[in-house]
Amino acid sequence: MTATFPQELKQPLVLGIESSCDETGVGIVRGTTLLTNTVSSSMDEHVRFGGVIPEIASRAHLDAFVPTLQESLHESGVTLEDIDAIAVTSGPGLAGALMVGVCAAKALALATGKPLYAINHLVAHVGVGLLDGKPDAGAAAGLGAGAAAGLGAGQLPENLGALLVSGGHTEILRIRSITDDVELLGSTIDDAAGEAYDKVARILGLGYPGGPAIDKLARQGNPKSIRFPRGLTQPKYMGTAEDKGPHRYDWSFSGLKTAVARCVEQFEARGEEVPVADIAAAFQEAVVDVISSKAVLACKENGITDVLLGGGVAANSRLRELTRQRCTSAGITLHVPPLDLCTDNGAMVAALGSQLIMAGIGPSGLAFAPDSSMPVTSVSLPAQA
């Protein structure tokens, strides 16, 4: 497909499709204005397994896509004929789940003749911060006005970073250009933060998903009762500002998960009641402490003055609180989109697609394949010959 846009098209109407994990998302954006964001989650189908089962997620996407698309079009008051372009998550994510969304997007593009953009799921989390929309309820939770909004209508701060924390990813990025210049500064080398929450919740008997359950229970516990390890914070990993260590901005949560398991085993071996609330609080403090401290360090040492917090774990109250405190102390402005736009959704995909169009970047065509390990440096896939 070689469709292009007239130069005067400044406010493209973009349909975004997201299916990288267990949410089927369809969003519609006009320029930087959010018209609708419809999400169908299959989370309830994964509860008894304690985590997302890729095959179940893929089948759920198949069932949910058409109704979700229809609802999104109805809510926005537009038709497929009105749409200027289609954007779809091409990676990273679960291979089968991505395939469902990509095939659906290709079918729509072929049937309607609309240009198709294959975009990066992680960079889309940043793009959503550019949307006009309602202020985040985080302001009422003491996050402050600066932390309660996105980045503004299409305007990126000059020195922007992004802290993405979810079930599949924990990364700190530097965004020089959201359309073609994204740099990975640090990431988790094993479990993502959200994955660690789920595994620890299973150990503590709290069920799935683990994030909300631990966040709620931790408020009743003492985070200082147990000192759990902060991974990759030893000098050999950190180095110095002049001579950076191999994992200065990276995270590791697998050792923390194991430490929690051993802690529970020790209480049980002594015949003592397991202090679940205290363990939850101490575990959460270990996670948010190392995430926020390393993220702020990366920002300070790379000239980043504004940082966007995104991903599903951005809903965690303690992460938001501590990140805000440390950003404020370091003179960094924290931006948090509305919570319903932090988790995976079609609006963020449409938002990034809109930015690509307004930057004059051409569509991807129909020949691309989804990439479950798509690097964050690839904002979108170019058309193939």
mmCIF file of C-alpha atoms in Angstrom:
data_model
loop_
_atom_site.group_PDB
_atom_site.id
_atom_site.type_symbol
_atom_site.label_atom_id
_atom_site.label_comp_id
_atom_site.label_asym_id
_atom_site.label_seq_id
_atom_site.Cartn_x
_atom_site.Cartn_y
_atom_site.Cartn_z
ATOM 1 C CA MET A 1 0.000 0.000 0.000
ATOM 2 C CA THR A 2 1.486 3.337 -1.031
ATOM 3 C CA ALA A 3 -1.259 5.718 0.061
ATOM 4 C CA THR A 4 0.028 9.110 1.164
ATOM 5 C CA PHE A 5 -1.487 12.188 2.732
ATOM 6 C CA PRO A 6 -1.960 15.686 1.378
ATOM 7 C CA GLN A 7 0.410 18.166 2.980
ATOM 8 C CA GLU A 8 -2.466 20.149 4.478
ATOM 9 C CA LEU A 9 -3.699 17.195 6.555
ATOM 10 C CA LYS A 10 -2.788 18.475 10.043
ATOM 11 C CA GLN A 11 -5.406 16.700 12.156
ATOM 12 C CA PRO A 12 -5.585 13.110 10.865
ATOM 13 C CA LEU A 13 -8.380 10.867 12.086
ATOM 14 C CA VAL A 14 -6.621 7.664 13.159
ATOM 15 C CA LEU A 15 -7.988 4.317 14.300
ATOM 16 C CA GLY A 16 -5.624 2.526 16.693
ATOM 17 C CA ILE A 17 -5.613 -1.225 17.438
ATOM 18 C CA GLU A 18 -3.823 -2.785 20.421
ATOM 19 C CA SER A 19 -3.591 -6.527 21.154
ATOM 20 C CA SER A 20 -0.129 -7.105 22.600
ATOM 21 C CA CYS A 21 -1.267 -8.907 25.753
ATOM 22 C CA ASP A 22 -4.692 -9.467 27.342
ATOM 23 C CA GLU A 23 -6.433 -6.211 26.411
ATOM 24 C CA THR A 24 -8.207 -5.768 23.091
ATOM 25 C CA GLY A 25 -8.085 -2.026 22.551
ATOM 26 C CA VAL A 26 -9.532 0.181 19.837
ATOM 27 C CA GLY A 27 -9.120 3.947 20.059
ATOM 28 C CA ILE A 28 -9.845 6.826 17.731
ATOM 29 C CA VAL A 29 -7.881 10.077 17.754
ATOM 30 C CA ARG A 30 -8.184 13.255 15.677
ATOM 31 C CA GLY A 31 -4.777 14.911 15.713
ATOM 32 C CA THR A 32 -4.101 15.128 19.437
ATOM 33 C CA THR A 33 -7.753 14.940 20.499
ATOM 34 C CA LEU A 34 -9.028 11.686 21.960
ATOM 35 C CA LEU A 35 -12.457 10.760 20.613
ATOM 36 C CA THR A 36 -12.892 7.317 22.129
ATOM 37 C CA ASN A 37 -10.937 4.596 23.887
ATOM 38 C CA THR A 38 -12.625 1.187 24.063
ATOM 39 C CA VAL A 39 -10.962 -1.736 25.827
ATOM 40 C CA SER A 40 -12.061 -5.333 26.298
ATOM 41 C CA SER A 41 -9.946 -7.270 28.802
ATOM 42 C CA SER A 42 -9.632 -11.045 29.084
ATOM 43 C CA MET A 43 -8.056 -10.792 32.553
ATOM 44 C CA ASP A 44 -10.847 -12.749 34.225
ATOM 45 C CA GLU A 45 -10.077 -15.719 31.987
ATOM 46 C CA HIS A 46 -6.485 -15.847 33.279
ATOM 47 C CA VAL A 47 -7.198 -15.536 37.014
ATOM 48 C CA ARG A 48 -7.273 -19.270 37.763
ATOM 49 C CA PHE A 49 -3.880 -19.692 36.093
ATOM 50 C CA GLY A 50 -2.233 -16.877 38.035
ATOM 51 C CA GLY A 51 -1.005 -15.142 34.887
ATOM 52 C CA VAL A 52 -1.688 -14.473 31.228
ATOM 53 C CA ILE A 53 -1.948 -17.617 29.076
ATOM 54 C CA PRO A 54 -0.957 -16.618 25.508
ATOM 55 C CA GLU A 55 -3.346 -19.012 23.734
ATOM 56 C CA ILE A 56 -6.312 -17.873 25.829
ATOM 57 C CA ALA A 57 -5.398 -14.237 25.221
ATOM 58 C CA SER A 58 -5.205 -14.800 21.458
ATOM 59 C CA ARG A 59 -8.608 -16.481 21.323
ATOM 60 C CA ALA A 60 -10.092 -13.699 23.450
ATOM 61 C CA HIS A 61 -8.791 -11.110 20.976
ATOM 62 C CA LEU A 62 -10.505 -12.976 18.149
ATOM 63 C CA ASP A 63 -13.820 -12.909 20.013
ATOM 64 C CA ALA A 64 -13.557 -9.326 21.201
ATOM 65 C CA PHE A 65 -12.166 -7.431 18.231
ATOM 66 C CA VAL A 66 -15.277 -6.849 16.119
ATOM 67 C CA PRO A 67 -17.545 -5.847 19.056
ATOM 68 C CA THR A 68 -14.815 -3.562 20.416
ATOM 69 C CA LEU A 69 -14.342 -1.945 17.001
ATOM 70 C CA GLN A 70 -18.072 -1.444 16.585
ATOM 71 C CA GLU A 71 -18.394 0.117 20.038
ATOM 72 C CA SER A 72 -15.480 2.458 19.388
ATOM 73 C CA LEU A 73 -16.894 3.669 16.077
ATOM 74 C CA HIS A 74 -20.327 4.153 17.664
ATOM 75 C CA GLU A 75 -18.985 6.135 20.623
ATOM 76 C CA SER A 76 -16.894 8.421 18.428
ATOM 77 C CA GLY A 77 -19.659 8.978 15.881
ATOM 78 C CA VAL A 78 -17.424 8.172 12.915
ATOM 79 C CA THR A 79 -17.379 5.438 10.279
ATOM 80 C CA LEU A 80 -14.541 3.493 8.725
ATOM 81 C CA GLU A 81 -14.920 5.669 5.638
ATOM 82 C CA ASP A 82 -14.168 8.748 7.751
ATOM 83 C CA ILE A 83 -10.894 7.288 9.052
ATOM 84 C CA ASP A 84 -7.725 8.685 7.464
ATOM 85 C CA ALA A 85 -5.380 5.915 8.614
ATOM 86 C CA ILE A 86 -5.112 2.786 10.752
ATOM 87 C CA ALA A 87 -2.356 2.171 13.310
ATOM 88 C CA VAL A 88 -1.673 -1.182 14.958
ATOM 89 C CA THR A 89 0.739 -2.488 17.556
ATOM 90 C CA SER A 90 3.293 -4.637 15.735
ATOM 91 C CA GLY A 91 5.425 -5.336 18.817
ATOM 92 C CA PRO A 92 6.685 -6.028 21.357
ATOM 93 C CA GLY A 93 4.205 -8.415 22.970
ATOM 94 C CA LEU A 94 2.847 -11.954 22.859
ATOM 95 C CA ALA A 95 3.356 -13.358 19.361
ATOM 96 C CA GLY A 96 -0.104 -14.874 18.944
ATOM 97 C CA ALA A 97 -1.897 -11.897 20.422
ATOM 98 C CA LEU A 98 0.005 -9.489 18.188
ATOM 99 C CA MET A 99 -0.863 -11.610 15.159
ATOM 100 C CA VAL A 100 -4.594 -11.241 15.818
ATOM 101 C CA GLY A 101 -4.417 -7.450 15.967
ATOM 102 C CA VAL A 102 -2.099 -7.153 12.975
ATOM 103 C CA CYS A 103 -4.247 -9.437 10.815
ATOM 104 C CA ALA A 104 -7.367 -7.500 11.767
ATOM 105 C CA ALA A 105 -5.666 -4.200 10.936
ATOM 106 C CA LYS A 106 -4.425 -5.502 7.596
ATOM 107 C CA ALA A 107 -7.907 -6.748 6.720
ATOM 108 C CA LEU A 108 -9.397 -3.343 7.519
ATOM 109 C CA ALA A 109 -6.680 -1.531 5.585
ATOM 110 C CA LEU A 110 -7.147 -3.775 2.556
ATOM 111 C CA ALA A 111 -10.938 -3.490 2.637
ATOM 112 C CA THR A 112 -11.029 0.287 3.093
ATOM 113 C CA GLY A 113 -7.887 1.333 1.214
ATOM 114 C CA LYS A 114 -6.647 3.227 4.259
ATOM 115 C CA PRO A 115 -2.888 3.579 4.980
ATOM 116 C CA LEU A 116 -1.619 1.269 7.712
ATOM 117 C CA TYR A 117 1.060 2.084 10.304
ATOM 118 C CA ALA A 118 2.832 -0.682 12.255
ATOM 119 C CA ILE A 119 4.028 0.903 15.457
ATOM 120 C CA ASN A 120 5.924 0.175 18.655
ATOM 121 C CA HIS A 121 3.791 -0.617 21.687
ATOM 122 C CA LEU A 122 6.269 0.926 24.143
ATOM 123 C CA VAL A 123 6.700 4.231 22.322
ATOM 124 C CA ALA A 124 2.903 4.413 22.093
ATOM 125 C CA HIS A 125 2.810 4.649 25.901
ATOM 126 C CA VAL A 126 4.666 7.942 25.492
ATOM 127 C CA GLY A 127 2.482 9.129 22.615
ATOM 128 C CA VAL A 128 -0.626 8.900 24.756
ATOM 129 C CA GLY A 129 0.752 11.691 26.918
ATOM 130 C CA LEU A 130 0.315 14.097 24.006
ATOM 131 C CA LEU A 131 -3.453 13.671 23.894
ATOM 132 C CA ASP A 132 -5.912 16.299 25.033
ATOM 133 C CA GLY A 133 -8.147 14.747 27.641
ATOM 134 C CA LYS A 134 -9.499 14.839 31.135
ATOM 135 C CA PRO A 135 -7.052 15.489 33.973
ATOM 136 C CA ASP A 136 -5.857 12.487 35.901
ATOM 137 C CA ALA A 137 -7.490 11.685 39.199
ATOM 138 C CA GLY A 138 -3.962 11.484 40.572
ATOM 139 C CA ALA A 139 -4.153 15.179 41.399
ATOM 140 C CA ALA A 140 -6.666 14.361 44.080
ATOM 141 C CA ALA A 141 -4.307 11.709 45.425
ATOM 142 C CA GLY A 142 -1.647 14.270 46.209
ATOM 143 C CA LEU A 143 0.425 13.906 43.064
ATOM 144 C CA GLY A 144 0.360 17.602 42.308
ATOM 145 C CA ALA A 145 -0.908 19.379 39.236
ATOM 146 C CA GLY A 146 2.262 18.825 37.240
ATOM 147 C CA ALA A 147 2.023 15.098 37.738
ATOM 148 C CA ALA A 148 -1.661 14.939 36.961
ATOM 149 C CA ALA A 149 -1.600 15.705 33.288
ATOM 150 C CA GLY A 150 -0.129 14.486 30.063
ATOM 151 C CA LEU A 151 2.531 16.307 28.105
ATOM 152 C CA GLY A 152 0.194 18.727 26.360
ATOM 153 C CA ALA A 153 -1.471 18.972 22.989
ATOM 154 C CA GLY A 154 1.200 17.672 20.672
ATOM 155 C CA GLN A 155 4.045 19.510 22.388
ATOM 156 C CA LEU A 156 6.975 17.479 23.673
ATOM 157 C CA PRO A 157 9.278 18.995 26.291
ATOM 158 C CA GLU A 158 12.774 19.492 24.946
ATOM 159 C CA ASN A 159 14.469 17.036 27.321
ATOM 160 C CA LEU A 160 11.952 14.234 27.736
ATOM 161 C CA GLY A 161 12.285 10.781 29.247
ATOM 162 C CA ALA A 162 9.780 8.008 29.845
ATOM 163 C CA LEU A 163 9.585 5.494 32.679
ATOM 164 C CA LEU A 164 7.485 2.541 31.521
ATOM 165 C CA VAL A 165 6.492 0.044 34.203
ATOM 166 C CA SER A 166 4.156 -2.826 33.340
ATOM 167 C CA GLY A 167 3.684 -6.572 33.530
ATOM 168 C CA GLY A 168 6.014 -7.125 30.591
ATOM 169 C CA HIS A 169 8.366 -4.135 30.622
ATOM 170 C CA THR A 170 10.333 -1.934 32.990
ATOM 171 C CA GLU A 171 12.334 0.607 31.003
ATOM 172 C CA ILE A 172 13.679 4.138 31.093
ATOM 173 C CA LEU A 173 13.819 5.908 27.718
ATOM 174 C CA ARG A 174 15.152 9.169 26.354
ATOM 175 C CA ILE A 175 12.828 10.711 23.762
ATOM 176 C CA ARG A 176 14.549 13.128 21.412
ATOM 177 C CA SER A 177 11.799 12.684 18.822
ATOM 178 C CA ILE A 178 8.751 10.540 19.410
ATOM 179 C CA THR A 179 8.578 9.686 15.716
ATOM 180 C CA ASP A 180 12.158 8.683 14.954
ATOM 181 C CA ASP A 181 14.624 9.087 17.839
ATOM 182 C CA VAL A 182 14.018 7.001 20.978
ATOM 183 C CA GLU A 183 16.921 5.688 23.060
ATOM 184 C CA LEU A 184 16.806 2.900 25.628
ATOM 185 C CA LEU A 185 18.778 3.951 28.716
ATOM 186 C CA GLY A 186 17.941 1.050 31.004
ATOM 187 C CA SER A 187 15.627 -1.928 31.396
ATOM 188 C CA THR A 188 14.980 -4.999 33.505
ATOM 189 C CA ILE A 189 17.315 -7.890 32.806
ATOM 190 C CA ASP A 190 14.821 -10.524 34.009
ATOM 191 C CA ASP A 191 11.307 -10.095 35.444
ATOM 192 C CA ALA A 192 9.415 -6.895 34.812
ATOM 193 C CA ALA A 193 8.025 -5.138 37.883
ATOM 194 C CA GLY A 194 4.434 -6.166 37.170
ATOM 195 C CA GLU A 195 5.511 -9.766 36.655
ATOM 196 C CA ALA A 196 7.290 -9.699 40.030
ATOM 197 C CA TYR A 197 4.129 -8.383 41.676
ATOM 198 C CA ASP A 198 2.111 -11.262 40.219
ATOM 199 C CA LYS A 199 4.626 -13.893 41.332
ATOM 200 C CA VAL A 200 4.916 -12.498 44.859
ATOM 201 C CA ALA A 201 1.128 -12.218 45.154
ATOM 202 C CA ARG A 202 0.936 -15.914 44.301
ATOM 203 C CA ILE A 203 3.490 -16.693 47.027
ATOM 204 C CA LEU A 204 1.443 -14.680 49.539
ATOM 205 C CA GLY A 205 -1.856 -16.235 48.446
ATOM 206 C CA LEU A 206 -3.292 -12.951 47.181
ATOM 207 C CA GLY A 207 -4.418 -14.095 43.742
ATOM 208 C CA TYR A 208 -4.120 -12.492 40.312
ATOM 209 C CA PRO A 209 -3.534 -9.759 39.272
ATOM 210 C CA GLY A 210 -1.002 -9.165 41.996
ATOM 211 C CA GLY A 211 -0.363 -5.448 41.619
ATOM 212 C CA PRO A 212 -3.643 -4.063 42.980
ATOM 213 C CA ALA A 213 -3.817 -6.692 45.730
ATOM 214 C CA ILE A 214 -0.310 -5.968 47.032
ATOM 215 C CA ASP A 215 -0.757 -2.204 46.732
ATOM 216 C CA LYS A 216 -3.919 -2.352 48.835
ATOM 217 C CA LEU A 217 -2.557 -4.739 51.466
ATOM 218 C CA ALA A 218 0.752 -2.877 51.755
ATOM 219 C CA ARG A 219 -1.050 0.103 53.268
ATOM 220 C CA GLN A 220 -1.741 -2.059 56.326
ATOM 221 C CA GLY A 221 1.855 -3.262 56.679
ATOM 222 C CA ASN A 222 5.194 -1.873 57.809
ATOM 223 C CA PRO A 223 7.573 -1.420 54.850
ATOM 224 C CA LYS A 224 10.544 -1.210 57.230
ATOM 225 C CA SER A 225 9.804 -4.512 58.974
ATOM 226 C CA ILE A 226 11.907 -6.488 56.497
ATOM 227 C CA ARG A 227 14.769 -5.291 54.331
ATOM 228 C CA PHE A 228 14.479 -7.014 50.975
ATOM 229 C CA PRO A 229 17.309 -6.697 48.405
ATOM 230 C CA ARG A 230 17.476 -3.972 45.769
ATOM 231 C CA GLY A 231 18.799 -5.697 42.675
ATOM 232 C CA LEU A 232 21.757 -4.360 40.659
ATOM 233 C CA THR A 233 22.554 -1.594 43.158
ATOM 234 C CA GLN A 234 25.978 -2.894 44.194
ATOM 235 C CA PRO A 235 29.002 -0.785 43.123
ATOM 236 C CA LYS A 236 30.140 -3.400 40.585
ATOM 237 C CA TYR A 237 26.862 -2.902 38.700
ATOM 238 C CA MET A 238 26.427 0.823 39.277
ATOM 239 C CA GLY A 239 29.933 2.170 38.673
ATOM 240 C CA THR A 240 30.208 5.959 38.773
ATOM 241 C CA ALA A 241 28.891 8.878 36.746
ATOM 242 C CA GLU A 242 32.238 9.012 34.932
ATOM 243 C CA ASP A 243 32.792 5.259 34.646
ATOM 244 C CA LYS A 244 29.325 3.748 34.436
ATOM 245 C CA GLY A 245 28.845 0.157 35.487
ATOM 246 C CA PRO A 246 27.281 -2.464 33.196
ATOM 247 C CA HIS A 247 23.829 -2.111 34.801
ATOM 248 C CA ARG A 248 23.788 1.449 36.134
ATOM 249 C CA TYR A 249 20.262 2.127 34.884
ATOM 250 C CA ASP A 250 19.012 -1.474 34.761
ATOM 251 C CA TRP A 251 16.759 -3.408 37.145
ATOM 252 C CA SER A 252 16.487 -6.995 38.343
ATOM 253 C CA PHE A 253 13.548 -8.376 40.305
ATOM 254 C CA SER A 254 14.086 -12.156 40.188
ATOM 255 C CA GLY A 255 16.291 -12.116 43.299
ATOM 256 C CA LEU A 256 13.720 -10.064 45.167
ATOM 257 C CA LYS A 257 11.019 -12.575 44.317
ATOM 258 C CA THR A 258 13.212 -15.395 45.612
ATOM 259 C CA ALA A 259 13.949 -13.454 48.810
ATOM 260 C CA VAL A 260 10.226 -13.107 49.475
ATOM 261 C CA ALA A 261 9.727 -16.847 48.952
ATOM 262 C CA ARG A 262 12.555 -17.703 51.362
ATOM 263 C CA CYS A 263 11.160 -15.252 53.919
ATOM 264 C CA VAL A 264 7.731 -16.906 53.828
ATOM 265 C CA GLU A 265 9.334 -20.353 54.107
ATOM 266 C CA GLN A 266 11.259 -19.286 57.218
ATOM 267 C CA PHE A 267 8.138 -18.095 59.004
ATOM 268 C CA GLU A 268 6.339 -21.318 58.114
ATOM 269 C CA ALA A 269 9.307 -23.475 59.208
ATOM 270 C CA ARG A 270 9.235 -21.820 62.632
ATOM 271 C CA GLY A 271 5.499 -22.419 62.886
ATOM 272 C CA GLU A 272 4.840 -18.689 62.998
ATOM 273 C CA GLU A 273 2.047 -16.799 61.295
ATOM 274 C CA VAL A 274 3.261 -15.213 58.078
ATOM 275 C CA PRO A 275 2.986 -11.390 58.354
ATOM 276 C CA VAL A 276 1.515 -11.032 54.884
ATOM 277 C CA ALA A 277 0.813 -7.287 55.117
ATOM 278 C CA ASP A 278 4.347 -6.514 56.305
ATOM 279 C CA ILE A 279 5.909 -8.676 53.600
ATOM 280 C CA ALA A 280 3.716 -7.032 50.947
ATOM 281 C CA ALA A 281 4.695 -3.567 52.175
ATOM 282 C CA ALA A 282 8.405 -4.417 52.357
ATOM 283 C CA PHE A 283 8.361 -6.039 48.921
ATOM 284 C CA GLN A 284 6.570 -3.074 47.372
ATOM 285 C CA GLU A 285 8.989 -0.632 48.977
ATOM 286 C CA ALA A 286 11.928 -2.565 47.531
ATOM 287 C CA VAL A 287 10.409 -2.430 44.042
ATOM 288 C CA VAL A 288 9.428 1.235 43.983
ATOM 289 C CA ASP A 289 12.608 2.333 45.757
ATOM 290 C CA VAL A 290 14.926 0.875 43.144
ATOM 291 C CA ILE A 291 12.690 1.827 40.198
ATOM 292 C CA SER A 292 12.359 5.467 41.205
ATOM 293 C CA SER A 293 15.965 5.928 42.339
ATOM 294 C CA LYS A 294 17.482 4.482 39.164
ATOM 295 C CA ALA A 295 15.022 6.319 36.921
ATOM 296 C CA VAL A 296 15.817 9.667 38.541
ATOM 297 C CA LEU A 297 19.550 8.907 38.339
ATOM 298 C CA ALA A 298 19.241 8.166 34.620
ATOM 299 C CA CYS A 299 17.338 11.407 34.093
ATOM 300 C CA LYS A 300 19.843 13.534 36.016
ATOM 301 C CA GLU A 301 22.857 12.065 34.230
ATOM 302 C CA ASN A 302 21.298 12.356 30.771
ATOM 303 C CA GLY A 303 19.913 15.874 30.971
ATOM 304 C CA ILE A 304 16.268 14.786 31.186
ATOM 305 C CA THR A 305 14.077 17.433 32.813
ATOM 306 C CA ASP A 306 10.618 15.975 32.125
ATOM 307 C CA VAL A 307 9.636 12.333 32.536
ATOM 308 C CA LEU A 308 6.402 10.527 31.725
ATOM 309 C CA LEU A 309 5.339 7.599 33.906
ATOM 310 C CA GLY A 310 3.351 5.014 31.957
ATOM 311 C CA GLY A 311 2.371 1.351 31.888
ATOM 312 C CA GLY A 312 -0.053 -0.605 34.025
ATOM 313 C CA VAL A 313 2.072 -0.407 37.190
ATOM 314 C CA ALA A 314 1.813 3.393 36.989
ATOM 315 C CA ALA A 315 -1.472 2.815 38.828
ATOM 316 C CA ASN A 316 0.513 1.759 41.916
ATOM 317 C CA SER A 317 0.002 4.431 44.562
ATOM 318 C CA ARG A 318 3.403 4.068 46.224
ATOM 319 C CA LEU A 319 5.295 4.132 42.915
ATOM 320 C CA ARG A 320 3.528 7.323 41.919
ATOM 321 C CA GLU A 321 4.128 8.916 45.316
ATOM 322 C CA LEU A 322 7.822 8.086 45.625
ATOM 323 C CA THR A 323 8.595 8.880 41.985
ATOM 324 C CA ARG A 324 6.916 12.260 42.398
ATOM 325 C CA GLN A 325 8.889 13.009 45.556
ATOM 326 C CA ARG A 326 12.220 12.099 44.012
ATOM 327 C CA CYS A 327 11.509 13.893 40.747
ATOM 328 C CA THR A 328 10.540 17.032 42.656
ATOM 329 C CA SER A 329 13.726 16.882 44.734
ATOM 330 C CA ALA A 330 15.792 16.504 41.554
ATOM 331 C CA GLY A 331 14.031 19.337 39.726
ATOM 332 C CA ILE A 332 12.393 16.955 37.253
ATOM 333 C CA THR A 333 8.782 17.420 36.164
ATOM 334 C CA LEU A 334 6.738 14.215 36.361
ATOM 335 C CA HIS A 335 3.860 13.668 33.936
ATOM 336 C CA VAL A 336 1.258 10.934 34.458
ATOM 337 C CA PRO A 337 -1.515 10.380 31.903
ATOM 338 C CA PRO A 338 -5.005 9.414 33.135
ATOM 339 C CA LEU A 339 -4.922 5.926 34.597
ATOM 340 C CA ASP A 340 -7.141 4.428 31.895
ATOM 341 C CA LEU A 341 -4.547 5.555 29.344
ATOM 342 C CA CYS A 342 -1.571 4.158 31.286
ATOM 343 C CA THR A 343 -2.585 0.554 30.699
ATOM 344 C CA ASP A 344 -2.532 -0.976 27.204
ATOM 345 C CA ASN A 345 -5.148 0.635 24.965
ATOM 346 C CA GLY A 346 -5.938 1.533 21.383
ATOM 347 C CA ALA A 347 -5.878 5.282 22.009
ATOM 348 C CA MET A 348 -2.131 5.279 22.603
ATOM 349 C CA VAL A 349 -1.616 3.419 19.320
ATOM 350 C CA ALA A 350 -3.780 5.918 17.456
ATOM 351 C CA ALA A 351 -1.972 8.804 19.175
ATOM 352 C CA LEU A 352 1.432 7.655 17.971
ATOM 353 C CA GLY A 353 0.043 6.939 14.508
ATOM 354 C CA SER A 354 -1.247 10.494 14.382
ATOM 355 C CA GLN A 355 2.177 11.857 15.333
ATOM 356 C CA LEU A 356 3.814 9.835 12.564
ATOM 357 C CA ILE A 357 1.375 11.170 9.981
ATOM 358 C CA MET A 358 1.786 14.776 11.105
ATOM 359 C CA ALA A 359 5.574 14.326 10.908
ATOM 360 C CA GLY A 360 5.259 13.246 7.279
ATOM 361 C CA ILE A 361 6.359 9.657 7.858
ATOM 362 C CA GLY A 362 4.927 7.178 5.354
ATOM 363 C CA PRO A 363 2.799 4.126 6.168
ATOM 364 C CA SER A 364 4.133 0.616 6.655
ATOM 365 C CA GLY A 365 2.098 -1.098 3.966
ATOM 366 C CA LEU A 366 0.825 -4.654 4.282
ATOM 367 C CA ALA A 367 4.010 -6.735 3.977
ATOM 368 C CA PHE A 368 5.283 -6.389 7.566
ATOM 369 C CA ALA A 369 5.108 -9.112 10.199
ATOM 370 C CA PRO A 370 4.542 -8.610 13.936
ATOM 371 C CA ASP A 371 7.708 -8.720 16.041
ATOM 372 C CA SER A 372 7.296 -9.929 19.623
ATOM 373 C CA SER A 373 10.715 -8.526 20.547
ATOM 374 C CA MET A 374 10.526 -5.283 18.552
ATOM 375 C CA PRO A 375 13.221 -2.922 19.898
ATOM 376 C CA VAL A 376 12.129 0.399 21.309
ATOM 377 C CA THR A 377 14.433 2.182 18.868
ATOM 378 C CA SER A 378 12.044 1.125 16.061
ATOM 379 C CA VAL A 379 9.147 3.539 16.473
ATOM 380 C CA SER A 380 7.384 2.255 13.377
ATOM 381 C CA LEU A 381 8.078 -0.184 10.571
ATOM 382 C CA PRO A 382 8.913 1.248 7.135
ATOM 383 C CA ALA A 383 7.201 0.035 3.999
ATOM 384 C CA GLN A 384 8.819 -3.013 2.459
ATOM 385 C CA ALA A 385 9.493 -3.442 -1.214
#
